[in-house]
Coordinates of C-alpha atoms and ligand atoms in Angstrom, one line a residue:
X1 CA 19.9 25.1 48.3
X2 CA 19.6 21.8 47.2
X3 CA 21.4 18.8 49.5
X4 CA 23.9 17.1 47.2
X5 CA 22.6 14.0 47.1
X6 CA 19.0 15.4 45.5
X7 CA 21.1 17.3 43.6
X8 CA 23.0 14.5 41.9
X9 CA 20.2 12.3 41.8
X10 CA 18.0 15.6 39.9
X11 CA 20.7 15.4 37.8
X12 CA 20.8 11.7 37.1
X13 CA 17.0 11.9 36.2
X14 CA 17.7 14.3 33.3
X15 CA 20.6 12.3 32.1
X16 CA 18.4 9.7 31.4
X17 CA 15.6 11.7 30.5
X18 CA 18.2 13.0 27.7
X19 CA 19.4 9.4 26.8
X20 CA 15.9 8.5 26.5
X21 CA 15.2 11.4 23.8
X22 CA 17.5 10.3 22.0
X23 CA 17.5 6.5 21.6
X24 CA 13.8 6.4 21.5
X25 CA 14.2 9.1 18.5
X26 CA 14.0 7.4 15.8
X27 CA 17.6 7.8 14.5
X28 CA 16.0 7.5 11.1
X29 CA 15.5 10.9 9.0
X30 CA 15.5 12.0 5.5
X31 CA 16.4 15.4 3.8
X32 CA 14.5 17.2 2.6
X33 CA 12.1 17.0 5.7
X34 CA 9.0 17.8 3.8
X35 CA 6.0 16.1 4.0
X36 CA 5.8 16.5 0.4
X37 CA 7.4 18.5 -2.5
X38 CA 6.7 20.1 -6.2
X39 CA 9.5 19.2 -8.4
X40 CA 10.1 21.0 -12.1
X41 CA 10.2 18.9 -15.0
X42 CA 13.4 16.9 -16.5
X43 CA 15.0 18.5 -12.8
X44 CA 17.5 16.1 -11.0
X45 CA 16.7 16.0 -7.0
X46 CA 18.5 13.7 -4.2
X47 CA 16.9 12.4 -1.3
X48 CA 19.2 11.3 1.4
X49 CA 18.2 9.3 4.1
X50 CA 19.8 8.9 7.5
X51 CA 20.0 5.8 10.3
X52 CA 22.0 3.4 12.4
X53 CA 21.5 0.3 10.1
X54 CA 21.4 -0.4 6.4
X55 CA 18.9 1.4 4.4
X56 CA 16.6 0.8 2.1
X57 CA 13.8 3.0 -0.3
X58 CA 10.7 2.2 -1.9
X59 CA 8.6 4.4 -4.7
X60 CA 4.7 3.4 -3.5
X61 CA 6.2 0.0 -2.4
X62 CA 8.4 -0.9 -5.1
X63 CA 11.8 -1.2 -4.3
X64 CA 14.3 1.5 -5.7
X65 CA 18.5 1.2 -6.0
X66 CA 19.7 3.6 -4.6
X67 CA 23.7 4.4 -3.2
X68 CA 24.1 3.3 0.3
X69 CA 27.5 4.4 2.2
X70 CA 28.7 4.2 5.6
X71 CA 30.0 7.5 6.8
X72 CA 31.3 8.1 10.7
X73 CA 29.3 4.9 12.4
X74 CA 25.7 6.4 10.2
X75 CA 24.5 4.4 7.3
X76 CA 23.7 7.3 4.2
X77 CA 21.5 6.2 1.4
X78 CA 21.2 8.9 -1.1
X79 CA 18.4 8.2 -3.8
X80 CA 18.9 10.5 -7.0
X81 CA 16.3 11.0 -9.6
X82 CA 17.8 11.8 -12.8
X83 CA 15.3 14.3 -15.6
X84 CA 12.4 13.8 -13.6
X85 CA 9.3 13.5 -15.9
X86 CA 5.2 12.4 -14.0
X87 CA 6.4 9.3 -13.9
X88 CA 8.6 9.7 -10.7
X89 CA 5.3 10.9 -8.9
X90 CA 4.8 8.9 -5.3
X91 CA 5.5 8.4 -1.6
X92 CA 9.4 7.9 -1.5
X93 CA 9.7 5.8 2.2
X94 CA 13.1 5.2 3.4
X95 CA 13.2 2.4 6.0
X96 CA 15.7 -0.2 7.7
X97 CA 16.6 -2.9 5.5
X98 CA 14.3 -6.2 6.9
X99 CA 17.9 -8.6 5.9
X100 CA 19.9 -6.4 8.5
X101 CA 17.0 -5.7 10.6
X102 CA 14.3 -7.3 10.9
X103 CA 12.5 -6.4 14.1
X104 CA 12.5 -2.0 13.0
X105 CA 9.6 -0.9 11.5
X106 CA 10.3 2.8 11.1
X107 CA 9.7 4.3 8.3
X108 CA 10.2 8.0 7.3
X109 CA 8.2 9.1 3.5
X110 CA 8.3 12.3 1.4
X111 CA 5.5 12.9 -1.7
X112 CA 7.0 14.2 -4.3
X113 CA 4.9 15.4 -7.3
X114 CA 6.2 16.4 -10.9
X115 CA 4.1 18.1 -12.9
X116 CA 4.0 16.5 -16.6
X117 CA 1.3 17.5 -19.4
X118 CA 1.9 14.5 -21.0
X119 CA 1.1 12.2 -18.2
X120 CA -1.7 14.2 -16.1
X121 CA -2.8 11.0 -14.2
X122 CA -0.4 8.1 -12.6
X123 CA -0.6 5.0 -14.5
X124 CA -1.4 2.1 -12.4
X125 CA 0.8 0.3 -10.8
X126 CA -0.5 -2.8 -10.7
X127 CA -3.4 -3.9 -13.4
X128 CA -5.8 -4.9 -9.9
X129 CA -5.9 -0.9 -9.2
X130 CA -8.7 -1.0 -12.2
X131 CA -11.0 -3.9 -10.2
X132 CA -11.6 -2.2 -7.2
X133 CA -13.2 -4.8 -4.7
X134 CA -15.3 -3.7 -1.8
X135 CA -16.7 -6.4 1.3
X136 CA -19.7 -4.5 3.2
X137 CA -20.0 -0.9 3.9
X138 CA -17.1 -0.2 3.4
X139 CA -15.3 3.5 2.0
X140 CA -13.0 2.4 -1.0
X141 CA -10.6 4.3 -2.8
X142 CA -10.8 5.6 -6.7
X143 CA -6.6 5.7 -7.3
X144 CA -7.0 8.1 -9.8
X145 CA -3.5 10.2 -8.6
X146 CA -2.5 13.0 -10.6
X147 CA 1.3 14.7 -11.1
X148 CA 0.5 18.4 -10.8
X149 CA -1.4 18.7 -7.1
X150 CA -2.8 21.7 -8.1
X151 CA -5.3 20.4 -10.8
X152 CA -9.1 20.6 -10.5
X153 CA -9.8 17.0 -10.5
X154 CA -13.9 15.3 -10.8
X155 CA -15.3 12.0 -10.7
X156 CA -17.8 10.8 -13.1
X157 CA -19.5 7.3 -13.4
X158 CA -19.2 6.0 -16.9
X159 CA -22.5 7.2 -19.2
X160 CA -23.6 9.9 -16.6
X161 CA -23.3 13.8 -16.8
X162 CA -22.7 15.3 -13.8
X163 CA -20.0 14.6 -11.8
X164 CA -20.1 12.6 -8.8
X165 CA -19.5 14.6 -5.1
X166 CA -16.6 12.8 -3.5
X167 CA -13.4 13.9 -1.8
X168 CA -10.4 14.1 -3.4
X169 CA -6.8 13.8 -2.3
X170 CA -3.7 14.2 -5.0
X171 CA -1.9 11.4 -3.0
X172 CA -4.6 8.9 -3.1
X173 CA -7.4 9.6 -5.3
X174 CA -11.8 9.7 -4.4
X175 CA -12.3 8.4 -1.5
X176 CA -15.8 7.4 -0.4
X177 CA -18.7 5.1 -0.8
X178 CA -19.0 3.7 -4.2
X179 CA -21.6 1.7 -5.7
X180 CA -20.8 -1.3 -7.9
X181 CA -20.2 1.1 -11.5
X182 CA -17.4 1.9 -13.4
X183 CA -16.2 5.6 -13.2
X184 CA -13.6 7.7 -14.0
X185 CA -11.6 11.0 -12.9
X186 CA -11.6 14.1 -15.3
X187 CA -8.9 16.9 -14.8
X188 CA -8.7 20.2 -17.1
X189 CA -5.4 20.9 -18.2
X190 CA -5.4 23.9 -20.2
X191 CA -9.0 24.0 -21.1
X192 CA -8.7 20.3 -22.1
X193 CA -10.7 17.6 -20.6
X194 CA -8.0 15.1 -19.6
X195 CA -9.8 11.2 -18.7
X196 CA -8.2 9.0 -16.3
X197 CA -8.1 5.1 -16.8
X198 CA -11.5 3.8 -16.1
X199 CA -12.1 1.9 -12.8
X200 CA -14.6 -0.6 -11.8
X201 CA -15.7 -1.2 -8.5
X202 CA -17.2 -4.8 -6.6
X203 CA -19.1 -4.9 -3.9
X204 CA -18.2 -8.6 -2.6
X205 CA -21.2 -9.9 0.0
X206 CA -19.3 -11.4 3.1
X207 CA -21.3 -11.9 6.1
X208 CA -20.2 -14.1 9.2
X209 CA -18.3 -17.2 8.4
X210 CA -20.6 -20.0 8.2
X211 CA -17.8 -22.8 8.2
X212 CA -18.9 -26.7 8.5
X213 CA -17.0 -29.4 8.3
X214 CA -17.6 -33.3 7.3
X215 CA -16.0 -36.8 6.8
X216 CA -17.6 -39.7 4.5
X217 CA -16.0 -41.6 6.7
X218 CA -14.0 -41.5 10.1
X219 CA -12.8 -45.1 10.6
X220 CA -10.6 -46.2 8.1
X221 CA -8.0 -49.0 7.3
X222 CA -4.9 -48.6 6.6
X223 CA -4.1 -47.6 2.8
X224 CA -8.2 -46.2 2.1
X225 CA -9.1 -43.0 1.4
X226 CA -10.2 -39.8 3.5
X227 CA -12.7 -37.3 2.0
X228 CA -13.7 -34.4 4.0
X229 CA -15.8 -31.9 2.9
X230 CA -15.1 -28.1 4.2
X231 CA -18.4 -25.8 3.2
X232 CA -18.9 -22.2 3.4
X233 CA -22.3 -20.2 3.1
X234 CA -23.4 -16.8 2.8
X235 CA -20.0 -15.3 1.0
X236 CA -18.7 -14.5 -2.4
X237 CA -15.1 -14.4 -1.3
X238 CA -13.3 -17.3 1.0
X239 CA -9.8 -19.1 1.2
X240 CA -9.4 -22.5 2.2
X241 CA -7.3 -24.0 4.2
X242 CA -6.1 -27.5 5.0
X243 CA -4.2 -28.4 7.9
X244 CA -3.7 -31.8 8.7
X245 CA -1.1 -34.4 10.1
X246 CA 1.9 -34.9 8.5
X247 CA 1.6 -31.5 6.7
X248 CA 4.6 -30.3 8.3
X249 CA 6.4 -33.0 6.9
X250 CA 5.7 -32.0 3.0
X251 CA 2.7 -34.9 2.8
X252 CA 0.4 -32.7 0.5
X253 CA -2.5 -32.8 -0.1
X254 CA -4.5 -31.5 -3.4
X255 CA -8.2 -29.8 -2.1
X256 CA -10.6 -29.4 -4.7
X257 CA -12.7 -26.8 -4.4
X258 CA -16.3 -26.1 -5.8
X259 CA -18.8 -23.2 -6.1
X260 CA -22.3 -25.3 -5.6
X261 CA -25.1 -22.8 -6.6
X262 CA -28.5 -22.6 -5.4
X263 CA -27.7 -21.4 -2.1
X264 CA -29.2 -18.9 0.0
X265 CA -26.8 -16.3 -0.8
Ligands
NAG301 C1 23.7 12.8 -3.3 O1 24.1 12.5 -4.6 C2 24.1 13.6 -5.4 C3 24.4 13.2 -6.9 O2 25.4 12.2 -6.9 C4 25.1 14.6 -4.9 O3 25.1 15.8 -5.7 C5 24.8 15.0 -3.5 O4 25.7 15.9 -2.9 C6 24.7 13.8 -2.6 N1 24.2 14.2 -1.3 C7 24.7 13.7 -0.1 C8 24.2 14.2 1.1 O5 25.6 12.9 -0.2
NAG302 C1 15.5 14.2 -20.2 O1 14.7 13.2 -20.7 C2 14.1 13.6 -21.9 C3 13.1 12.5 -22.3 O2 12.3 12.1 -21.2 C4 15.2 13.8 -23.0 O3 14.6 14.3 -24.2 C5 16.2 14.9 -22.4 O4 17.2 15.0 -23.4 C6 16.7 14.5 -21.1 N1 17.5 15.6 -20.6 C7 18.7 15.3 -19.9 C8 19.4 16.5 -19.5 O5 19.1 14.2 -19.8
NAG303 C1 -24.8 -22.7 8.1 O1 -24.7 -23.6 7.0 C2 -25.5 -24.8 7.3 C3 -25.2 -25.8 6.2 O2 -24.8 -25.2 5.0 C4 -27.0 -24.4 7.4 O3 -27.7 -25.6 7.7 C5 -27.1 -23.4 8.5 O4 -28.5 -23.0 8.5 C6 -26.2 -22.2 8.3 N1 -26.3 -21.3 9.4 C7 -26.4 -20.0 9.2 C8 -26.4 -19.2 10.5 O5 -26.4 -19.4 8.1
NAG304 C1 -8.3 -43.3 -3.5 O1 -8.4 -42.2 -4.4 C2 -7.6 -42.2 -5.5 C3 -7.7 -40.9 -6.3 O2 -9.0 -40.4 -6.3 C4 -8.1 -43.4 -6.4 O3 -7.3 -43.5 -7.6 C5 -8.0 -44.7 -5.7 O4 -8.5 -45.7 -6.4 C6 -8.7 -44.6 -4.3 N1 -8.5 -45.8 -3.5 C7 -9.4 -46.5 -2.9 C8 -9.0 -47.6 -2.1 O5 -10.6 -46.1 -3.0

């Protein structure tokens, strides 16, 4: 038999073990707990997320309106999509509002998919997912997503036969190591060759920053001018920079900035 002091201090150890399950769990959860799901056309479907703050839900980063309600001390944000058509095809995340607070990154996502004949492959979301931009050896990502995860989808480079070996996820797209070409996805859909938007790829070179820095001049009087020249080498992409004195207090300055060619790279 246990002395009652180890006793009570056994039981102690898995009252906090218990309170630590469950403030450390998340508190945040959405229904239906799928990782993803297959919805039927022009269907209506709620999602209904769950947490201790304000709540708020994003369609592959765009925000969403959805209802949010207070019940019992739990915020509820139920998200309803009306006569769903391709179009509502994404990752649905629910997370804590970044007003009410800021410092809680959780985040909980479903997929959901919706089949659609007339809309086999996602439109982009933003025009940039046609210029695909790669720095070094680096795998890249072909967003060519389609509704209906269940489609035999290919990649082909533009003016080429045979399709191109790559791996391909429904969420995402081809994933690999692309060269700079244009290409496109090809899914049959009832024995018809459906073609995605077409996507072009840049390799950018960027090698180790290469960063100098120079004044015309370092003395001055009061009321000349300062000119400093900031130059980078050996890469195709860069951001300047400036920071100065008096920046804090709104004294701007206008850089100019110029490609000089001839160099190395
Ligand atoms: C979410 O909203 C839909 C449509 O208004 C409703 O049918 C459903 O019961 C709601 N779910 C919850 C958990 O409130
Ligand atoms: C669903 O949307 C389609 C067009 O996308 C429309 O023709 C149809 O009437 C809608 N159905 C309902 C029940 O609202
Ligand atoms: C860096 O740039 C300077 C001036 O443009 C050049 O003289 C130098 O050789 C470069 N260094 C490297 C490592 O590329
Ligand atoms: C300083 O630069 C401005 C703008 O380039 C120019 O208008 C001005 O004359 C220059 N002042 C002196 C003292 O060089």
């Amino acid at each position: 038999m246990l002395c009652p002091s180890l006793k009570a201090s056994l039981q102690l150890l898995i009252l906090t073990g218990l309170l630590d399950v469950t403030s450390g769990g998340s508190g945040l959860h959405i229904e239906p707990e799928d990782a993803e799901l297959v919805l039927r056309l022009h269907s209506t479907f709620s999602l209904v997320c769950y947490g201790d703050s304000a709540l708020v839900w994003e369609r592959d980063g765009q925000p969403l309106t959805a209802l949010l309600e207070h019940r019992d001390g739990v915020f509820v944000s139920n998200l309803t999509l009306k006569n769903v058509t391709g179009r509502h095809t994404g990752e649905y995340a629910c997370f804590y509002s970044s007003d009410q607070a800021p410092e809680r990154a959780e985040r909980k996502a479903l997929y959901i998919y919706v089949p659609d004949p007339s809309l086999v492959f996602l439109p982009a979301i933003t025009s940039e997912e046609f210029f695909i931009f790669i720095t070094g050896y680096t795998e890249a990502i072909i967003p060519c997503r389609v509704t209906n995860p269940e489609l035999q989808v290919a990649l082909y480079e533009k003016k080429v036969e045979n399709p191109i070996p790559a791996a391909y996820d429904p969420q995402q797209g081809f994933k690999g190591f692309f060269e700079d070409k244009t290409y496109y996805c090809q899914a049959i859909v009832d024995d018809q060759e459906v073609d995605s938007d077409t996507f072009y790829v840049y390799r950018i070179q960027v090698s180790s920053v290469n960063v100098s820095i120079s004044a015309v001049q370092t003395v001055v009087r009061q009321g000349e001018n300062v000119t400093l020249m900031c130059t980078v080498s050996g890469n195709e992409l860069v951001n300047f920079n400036w920071d100065y004195p008096r920046k804090q207090a709104g004294k701007a300055v206008e850089p100019v900035t110029d490609f000089l060619p001839g160099s190395p790279h």
